[in-house]
Coordinates of C-alpha atoms and ligand atoms in Angstrom, one line a residue:
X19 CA -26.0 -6.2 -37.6
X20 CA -29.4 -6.5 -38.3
X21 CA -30.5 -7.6 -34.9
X22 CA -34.4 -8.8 -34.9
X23 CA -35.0 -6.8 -37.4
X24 CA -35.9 -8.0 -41.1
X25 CA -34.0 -5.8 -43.5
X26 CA -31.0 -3.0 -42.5
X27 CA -33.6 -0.3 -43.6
X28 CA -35.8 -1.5 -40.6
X29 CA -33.4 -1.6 -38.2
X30 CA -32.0 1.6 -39.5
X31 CA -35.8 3.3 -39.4
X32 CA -35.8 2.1 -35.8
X33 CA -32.4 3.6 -35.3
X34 CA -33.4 7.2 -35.7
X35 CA -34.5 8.4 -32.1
X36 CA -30.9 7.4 -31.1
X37 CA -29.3 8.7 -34.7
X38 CA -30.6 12.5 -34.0
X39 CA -30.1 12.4 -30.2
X40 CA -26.5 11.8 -31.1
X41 CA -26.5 14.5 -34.2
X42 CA -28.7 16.8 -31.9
X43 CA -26.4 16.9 -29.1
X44 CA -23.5 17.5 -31.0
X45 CA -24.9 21.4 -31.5
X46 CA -27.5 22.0 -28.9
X47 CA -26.7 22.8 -25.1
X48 CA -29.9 21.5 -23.2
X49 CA -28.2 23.0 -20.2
X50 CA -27.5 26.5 -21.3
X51 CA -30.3 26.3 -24.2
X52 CA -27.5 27.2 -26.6
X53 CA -27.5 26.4 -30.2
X54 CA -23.4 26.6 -31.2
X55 CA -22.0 26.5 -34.8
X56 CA -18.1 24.3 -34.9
X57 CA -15.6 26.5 -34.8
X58 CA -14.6 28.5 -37.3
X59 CA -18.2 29.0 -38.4
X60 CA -19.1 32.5 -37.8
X61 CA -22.8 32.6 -39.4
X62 CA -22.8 36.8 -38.4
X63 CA -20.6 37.0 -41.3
X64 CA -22.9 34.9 -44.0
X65 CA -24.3 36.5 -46.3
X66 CA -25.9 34.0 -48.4
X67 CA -25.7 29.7 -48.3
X68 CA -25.5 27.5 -51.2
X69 CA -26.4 24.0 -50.4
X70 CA -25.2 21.7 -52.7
X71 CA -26.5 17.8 -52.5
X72 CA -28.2 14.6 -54.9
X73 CA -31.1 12.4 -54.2
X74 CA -32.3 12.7 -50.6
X75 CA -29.5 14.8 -48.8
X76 CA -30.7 17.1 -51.1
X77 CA -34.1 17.1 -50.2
X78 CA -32.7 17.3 -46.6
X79 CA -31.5 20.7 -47.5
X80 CA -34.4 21.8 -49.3
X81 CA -35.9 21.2 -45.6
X82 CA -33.4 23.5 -44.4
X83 CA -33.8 26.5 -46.5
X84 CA -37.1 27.2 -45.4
X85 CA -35.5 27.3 -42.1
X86 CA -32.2 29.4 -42.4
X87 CA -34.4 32.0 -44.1
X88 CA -37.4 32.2 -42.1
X89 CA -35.0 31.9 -38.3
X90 CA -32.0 33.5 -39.7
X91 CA -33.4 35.8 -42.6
X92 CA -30.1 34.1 -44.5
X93 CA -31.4 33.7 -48.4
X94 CA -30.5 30.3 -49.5
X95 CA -30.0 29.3 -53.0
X96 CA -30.1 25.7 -53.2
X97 CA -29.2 22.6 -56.4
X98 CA -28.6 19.5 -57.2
X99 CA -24.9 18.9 -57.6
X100 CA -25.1 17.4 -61.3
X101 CA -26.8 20.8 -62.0
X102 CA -24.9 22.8 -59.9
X103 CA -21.4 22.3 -61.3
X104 CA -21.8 22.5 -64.8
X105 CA -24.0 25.5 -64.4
X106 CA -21.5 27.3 -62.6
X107 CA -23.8 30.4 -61.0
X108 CA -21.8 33.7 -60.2
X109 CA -20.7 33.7 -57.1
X110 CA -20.7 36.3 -54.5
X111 CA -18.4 37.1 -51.1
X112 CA -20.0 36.0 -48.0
X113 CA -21.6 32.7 -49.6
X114 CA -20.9 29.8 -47.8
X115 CA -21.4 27.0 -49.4
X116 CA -23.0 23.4 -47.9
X117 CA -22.5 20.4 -49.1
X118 CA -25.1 17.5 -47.5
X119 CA -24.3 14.3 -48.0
X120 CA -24.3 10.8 -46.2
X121 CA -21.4 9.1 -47.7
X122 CA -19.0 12.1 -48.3
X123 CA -18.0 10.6 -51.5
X124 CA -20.5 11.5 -54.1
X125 CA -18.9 12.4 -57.0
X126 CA -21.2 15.4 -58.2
X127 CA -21.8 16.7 -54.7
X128 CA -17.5 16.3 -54.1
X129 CA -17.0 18.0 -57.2
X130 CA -19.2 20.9 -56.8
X131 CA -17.2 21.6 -53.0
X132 CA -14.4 21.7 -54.8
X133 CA -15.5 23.9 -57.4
X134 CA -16.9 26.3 -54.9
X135 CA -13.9 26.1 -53.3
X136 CA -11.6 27.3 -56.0
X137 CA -14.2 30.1 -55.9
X138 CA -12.8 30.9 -52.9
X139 CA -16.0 30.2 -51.2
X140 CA -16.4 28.9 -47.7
X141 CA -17.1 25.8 -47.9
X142 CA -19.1 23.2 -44.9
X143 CA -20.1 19.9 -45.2
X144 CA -22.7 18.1 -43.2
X145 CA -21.3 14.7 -43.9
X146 CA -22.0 11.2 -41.9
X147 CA -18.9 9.7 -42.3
X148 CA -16.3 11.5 -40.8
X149 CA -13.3 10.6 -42.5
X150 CA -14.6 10.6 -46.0
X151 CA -13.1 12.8 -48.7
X152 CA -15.7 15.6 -47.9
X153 CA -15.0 15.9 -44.5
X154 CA -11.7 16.2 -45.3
X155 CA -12.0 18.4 -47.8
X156 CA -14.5 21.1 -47.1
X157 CA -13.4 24.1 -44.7
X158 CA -15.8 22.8 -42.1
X159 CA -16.9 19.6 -40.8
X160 CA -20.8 19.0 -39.9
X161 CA -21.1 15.9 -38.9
X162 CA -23.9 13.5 -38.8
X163 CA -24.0 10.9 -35.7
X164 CA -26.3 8.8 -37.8
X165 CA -23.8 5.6 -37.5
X166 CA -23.1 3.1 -40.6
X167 CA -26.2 3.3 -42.5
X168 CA -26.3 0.3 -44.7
X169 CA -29.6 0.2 -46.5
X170 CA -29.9 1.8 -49.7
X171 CA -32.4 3.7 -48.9
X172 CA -31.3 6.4 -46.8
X173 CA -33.7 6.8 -43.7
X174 CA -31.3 7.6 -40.3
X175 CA -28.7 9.8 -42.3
X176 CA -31.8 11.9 -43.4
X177 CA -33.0 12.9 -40.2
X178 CA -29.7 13.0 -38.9
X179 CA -29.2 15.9 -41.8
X180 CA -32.5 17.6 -41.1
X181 CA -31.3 17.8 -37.5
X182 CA -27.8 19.5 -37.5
X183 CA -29.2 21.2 -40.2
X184 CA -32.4 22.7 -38.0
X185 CA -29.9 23.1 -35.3
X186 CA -27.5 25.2 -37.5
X187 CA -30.6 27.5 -38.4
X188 CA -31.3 28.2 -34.9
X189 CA -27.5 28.6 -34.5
X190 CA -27.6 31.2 -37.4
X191 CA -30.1 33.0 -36.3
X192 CA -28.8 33.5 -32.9
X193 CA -25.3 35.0 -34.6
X194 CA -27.6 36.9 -36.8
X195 CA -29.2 38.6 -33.9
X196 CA -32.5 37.4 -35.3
X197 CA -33.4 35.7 -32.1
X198 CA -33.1 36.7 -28.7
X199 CA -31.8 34.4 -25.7
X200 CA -35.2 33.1 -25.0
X201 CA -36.2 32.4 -28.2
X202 CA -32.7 30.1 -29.1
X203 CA -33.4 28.4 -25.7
X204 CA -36.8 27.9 -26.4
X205 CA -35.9 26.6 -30.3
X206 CA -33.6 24.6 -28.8
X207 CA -35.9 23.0 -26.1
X208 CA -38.0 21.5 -29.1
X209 CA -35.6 20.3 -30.8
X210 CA -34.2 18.3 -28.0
X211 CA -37.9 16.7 -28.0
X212 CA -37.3 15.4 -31.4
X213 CA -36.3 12.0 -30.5
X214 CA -39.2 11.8 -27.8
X215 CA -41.7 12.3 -31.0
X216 CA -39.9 10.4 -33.5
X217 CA -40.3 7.3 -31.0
X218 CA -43.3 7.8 -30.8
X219 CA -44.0 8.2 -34.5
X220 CA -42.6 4.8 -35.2
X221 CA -45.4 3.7 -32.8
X222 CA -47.9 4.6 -36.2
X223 CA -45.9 1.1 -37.6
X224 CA -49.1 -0.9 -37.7
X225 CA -51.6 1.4 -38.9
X226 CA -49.0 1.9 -41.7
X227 CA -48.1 -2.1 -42.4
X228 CA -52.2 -1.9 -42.7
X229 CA -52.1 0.4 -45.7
X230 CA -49.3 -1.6 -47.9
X231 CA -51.6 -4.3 -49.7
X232 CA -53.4 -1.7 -50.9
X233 CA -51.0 0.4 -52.4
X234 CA -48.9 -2.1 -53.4
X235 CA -51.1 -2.5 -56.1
X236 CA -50.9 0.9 -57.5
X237 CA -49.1 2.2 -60.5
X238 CA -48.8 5.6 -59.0
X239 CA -48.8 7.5 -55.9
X240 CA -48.8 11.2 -55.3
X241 CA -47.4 12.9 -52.4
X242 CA -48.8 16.4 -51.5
X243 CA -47.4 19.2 -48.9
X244 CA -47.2 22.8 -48.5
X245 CA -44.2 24.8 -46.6
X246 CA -41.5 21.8 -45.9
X247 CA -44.4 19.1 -46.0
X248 CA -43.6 19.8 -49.9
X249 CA -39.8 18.8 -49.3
X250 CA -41.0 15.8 -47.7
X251 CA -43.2 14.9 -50.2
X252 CA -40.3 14.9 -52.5
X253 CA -38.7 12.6 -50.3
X254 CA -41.3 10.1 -49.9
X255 CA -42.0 9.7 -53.3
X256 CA -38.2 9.3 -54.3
X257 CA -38.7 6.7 -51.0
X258 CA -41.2 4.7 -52.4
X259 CA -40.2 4.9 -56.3
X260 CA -36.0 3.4 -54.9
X261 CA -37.7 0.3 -53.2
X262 CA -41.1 -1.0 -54.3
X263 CA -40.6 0.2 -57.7
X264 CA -43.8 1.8 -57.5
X265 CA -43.9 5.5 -59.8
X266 CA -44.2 8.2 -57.4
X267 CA -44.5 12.0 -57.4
X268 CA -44.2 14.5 -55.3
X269 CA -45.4 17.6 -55.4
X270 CA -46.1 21.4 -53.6
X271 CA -50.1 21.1 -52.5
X272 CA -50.5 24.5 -54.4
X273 CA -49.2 23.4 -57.6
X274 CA -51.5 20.5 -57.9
X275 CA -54.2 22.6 -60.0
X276 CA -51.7 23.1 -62.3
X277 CA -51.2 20.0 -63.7
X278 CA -50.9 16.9 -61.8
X279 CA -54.4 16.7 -61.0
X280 CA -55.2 16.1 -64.2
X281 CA -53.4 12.3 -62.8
X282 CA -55.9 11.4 -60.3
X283 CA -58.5 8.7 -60.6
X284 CA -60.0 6.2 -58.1
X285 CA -56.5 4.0 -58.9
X286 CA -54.2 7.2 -57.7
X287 CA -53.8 6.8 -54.1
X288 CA -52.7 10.8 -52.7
X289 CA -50.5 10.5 -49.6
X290 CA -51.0 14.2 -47.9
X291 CA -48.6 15.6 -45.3
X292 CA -50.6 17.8 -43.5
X293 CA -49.8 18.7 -39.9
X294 CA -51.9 21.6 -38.3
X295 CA -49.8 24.6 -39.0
X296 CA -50.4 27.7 -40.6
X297 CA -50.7 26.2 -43.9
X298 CA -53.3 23.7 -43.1
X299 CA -56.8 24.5 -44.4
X300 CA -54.9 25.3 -47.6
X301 CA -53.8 22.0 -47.8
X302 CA -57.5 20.8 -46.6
X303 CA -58.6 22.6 -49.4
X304 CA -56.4 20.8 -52.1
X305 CA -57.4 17.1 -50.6
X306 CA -61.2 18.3 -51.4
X307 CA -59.9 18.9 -55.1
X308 CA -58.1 15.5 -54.7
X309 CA -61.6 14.0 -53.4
X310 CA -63.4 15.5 -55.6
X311 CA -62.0 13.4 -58.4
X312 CA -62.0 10.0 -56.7
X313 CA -58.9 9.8 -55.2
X314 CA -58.5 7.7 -52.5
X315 CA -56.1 10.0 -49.9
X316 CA -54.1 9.1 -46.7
X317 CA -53.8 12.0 -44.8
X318 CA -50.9 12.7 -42.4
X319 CA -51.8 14.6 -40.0
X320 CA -52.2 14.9 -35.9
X321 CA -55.1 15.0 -33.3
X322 CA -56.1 18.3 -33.7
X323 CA -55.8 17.7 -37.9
X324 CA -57.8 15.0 -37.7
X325 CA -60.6 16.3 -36.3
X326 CA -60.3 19.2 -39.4
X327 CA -59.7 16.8 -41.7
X328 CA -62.3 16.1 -44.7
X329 CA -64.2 13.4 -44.4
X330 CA -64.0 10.0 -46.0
X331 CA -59.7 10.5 -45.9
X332 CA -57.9 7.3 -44.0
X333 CA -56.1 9.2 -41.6
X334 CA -53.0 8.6 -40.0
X335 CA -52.5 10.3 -37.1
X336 CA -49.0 11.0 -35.9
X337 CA -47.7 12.8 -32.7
X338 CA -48.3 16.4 -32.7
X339 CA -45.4 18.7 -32.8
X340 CA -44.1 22.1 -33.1
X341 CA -43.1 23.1 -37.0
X342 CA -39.1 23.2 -36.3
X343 CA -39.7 19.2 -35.3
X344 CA -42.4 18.2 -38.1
X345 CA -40.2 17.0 -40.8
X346 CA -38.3 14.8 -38.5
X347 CA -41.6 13.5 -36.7
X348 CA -43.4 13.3 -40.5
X349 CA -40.1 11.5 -42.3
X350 CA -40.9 8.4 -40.3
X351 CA -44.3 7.0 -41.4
X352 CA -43.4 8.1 -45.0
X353 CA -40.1 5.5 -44.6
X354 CA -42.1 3.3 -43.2
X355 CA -44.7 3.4 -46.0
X356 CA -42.1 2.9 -48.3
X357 CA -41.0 0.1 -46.8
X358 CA -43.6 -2.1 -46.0
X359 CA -45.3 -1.7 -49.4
X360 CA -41.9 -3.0 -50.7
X361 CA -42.2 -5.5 -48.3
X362 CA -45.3 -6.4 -49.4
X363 CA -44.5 -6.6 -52.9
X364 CA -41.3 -8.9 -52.1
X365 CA -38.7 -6.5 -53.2
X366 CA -34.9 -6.6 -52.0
X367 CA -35.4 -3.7 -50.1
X368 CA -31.9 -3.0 -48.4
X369 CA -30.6 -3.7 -52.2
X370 CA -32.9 -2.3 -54.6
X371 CA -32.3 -2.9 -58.2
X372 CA -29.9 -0.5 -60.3
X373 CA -29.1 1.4 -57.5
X374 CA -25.7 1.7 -55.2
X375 CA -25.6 2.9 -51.7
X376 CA -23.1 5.9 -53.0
X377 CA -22.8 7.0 -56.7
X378 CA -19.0 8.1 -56.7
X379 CA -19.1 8.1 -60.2
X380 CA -20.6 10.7 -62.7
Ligands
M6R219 O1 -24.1 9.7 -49.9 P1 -25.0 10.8 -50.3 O2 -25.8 11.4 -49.2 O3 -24.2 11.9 -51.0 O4 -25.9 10.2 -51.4 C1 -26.8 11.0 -52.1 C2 -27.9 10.1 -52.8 O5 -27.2 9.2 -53.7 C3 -28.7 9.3 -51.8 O6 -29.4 10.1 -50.9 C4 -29.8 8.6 -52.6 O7 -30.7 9.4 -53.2 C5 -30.5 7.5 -51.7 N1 -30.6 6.2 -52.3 C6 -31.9 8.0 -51.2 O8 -32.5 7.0 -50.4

């Protein structure tokens, strides 16, 4: 039930604290500062992942490559499932294969398990409901403790998949021996802070409700990030396109020179996702060139961003964070931008149009 809330996708927003506490706990040991893999998962022995998702559990997983190969030194190749099956890569021992997906049922994302399966590939899938076809199905069950997301929109099962998925890397590169004891304890410490941030991200709700009239009125957005800000980006452009019908791209901040820049004008509002990491005065950098050409920007970013940040940006400032925790802490005003300017433009927002909560057909 939708409790006070207006629309599932708000409630379901709201939910996420509580959705990746659940998903968090099911792989991290706060008391031992363990990260453990299911059984039956023995990451020493992978060689190589292949995730395998659509729509936003793929980006999700896009999130998580830049993780299992910078913690665990695992290379990760990484498609869409419509793309994936039909272009049937080589495959090669010691690949495990990961399928992401929220319903379990997707009929690209199903097919391409099972093709990797008769591969002979391992096969895991991080699914949310647990006694869909691809939990049954896979090898190894990843589960998501998201509960029954309902809006079309995914919001909750997202985070929920960048969670285990985070967790898994740390797991991985514990098995790998890329980490000591320390460091998985300390990796794991942070991640347990997650919810603690993503509460107090959703605190950025009015600041954000503030920002809707105004870009309810556009006919574009662009979405900028560098390092998994660029995953994200992805994701809150597909966000915004699926419910307020606004066109929306997302894009790595480094690739903007080469081409998409050529979009801006004083109409193009620029959403930038630029915590203060390594990678930020790069991304400073490409919101000057943004600037420069009259685009109004809303830059992401945290306290100590903010005060770095170029001038005449409307800043958002959300809780600063460690970079294992920043796509979880940064998904949430990007959902919520999505959904108030879909609010704002009286869209059916748990039901948007053309679209079905799970696409088990071709
Ligand atoms: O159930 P799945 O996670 O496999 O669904 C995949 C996509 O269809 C889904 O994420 C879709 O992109 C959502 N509408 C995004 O909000």
């Amino acid at each position: 039930e939708k409790g006070n809330y207006r629309h599932f996708m708000e409630k379901e927003i709201h939910d996420q604290p509580g959705a990746c506490q659940h998903t968090l706990s099911a792989y991290l040991d706060p008391v031992s500062g363990r990260a453990r893999a299911p059984d039956g998962l023995d990451f020493s022995r992978v060689d190589r992942i292949q995730i395998v998702a659509c729509g936003t559990a793929y980006y999700a997983g896009l999130i998580s490559r830049y993780l299992f190969e910078s913690l665990a030194r695992i290379p990760v190749d990484i498609d869409v499932a419509s793309e994936f099956r039909y272009r049937a890569p080589p495959v090669r021992e010691g690949t495990l294969c990961i399928v992401v997906s929220q319903s379990g049922e997707t009929a690209d994302t199903l097919a391409a398990l099972r093709w990797c399966r008769e591969q002979g590939l391992s096969t895991a899938a991080v699914v949310n409901v647990h006694t869909s076809t691809m939990a049954r199905e896979a090898d190894i069950l990843l589960p998501t403790h998201a509960g029954p997301e309902i809006g079309v929109a995914s919001t909750k099962a997202f985070t929920s998949q960048v969670a285990a998925l985070s967790a898994l890397a740390v797991a991985a590169a514990s098995a790998k021996g890329r980490i000591d004891a320390a460091e998985e304890a300390r990796l794991t410490r942070l991640l347990l802070e997650a919810p603690r941030l993503i509460s107090a991200a959703l605190a950025l709700e009015e600041p954000i409700r503030a920002l809707a009239p105004e870009l309810a009125k556009a006919r574009d957005v662009l979405y900028f990030g560098r390092g998994v800000m660029s995953a994200l980006a992805l994701e809150g452009a597909l966000k915004l396109k699926e419910i307020s019908y606004i066109h929306a791209e997302g894009y790595p901040a480094g690739e903007l020179k080469h081409g998409p820049i050529a979009l801006i004008d004083e109409a193009t509002p620029v959403i930038v996702l630029a915590p203060s990491d390594a990678l930020f005065e790069k991304t400073v950098s490409n919101t000057a060139e943004v600037m420069a050409r009259g685009g109004p920007v809303i830059f992401i970013t945290d306290e100590e961003g903010a005060r770095r940040a170029p001038a005449g940006v409307r800043l958002i400032v959300a809780p600063g964070c460690d970079d294992i925790v920043a796509p979880l802490v940064y998904a949430v005003p990007i959902q919520m931008l999505a959904y108030y300017v879909a609010v704002q433009k009286g869209a059916d927002v748990d039901q948007p149009r053309n679209l079905a909560k799970s696409v088990t057909v071709e």
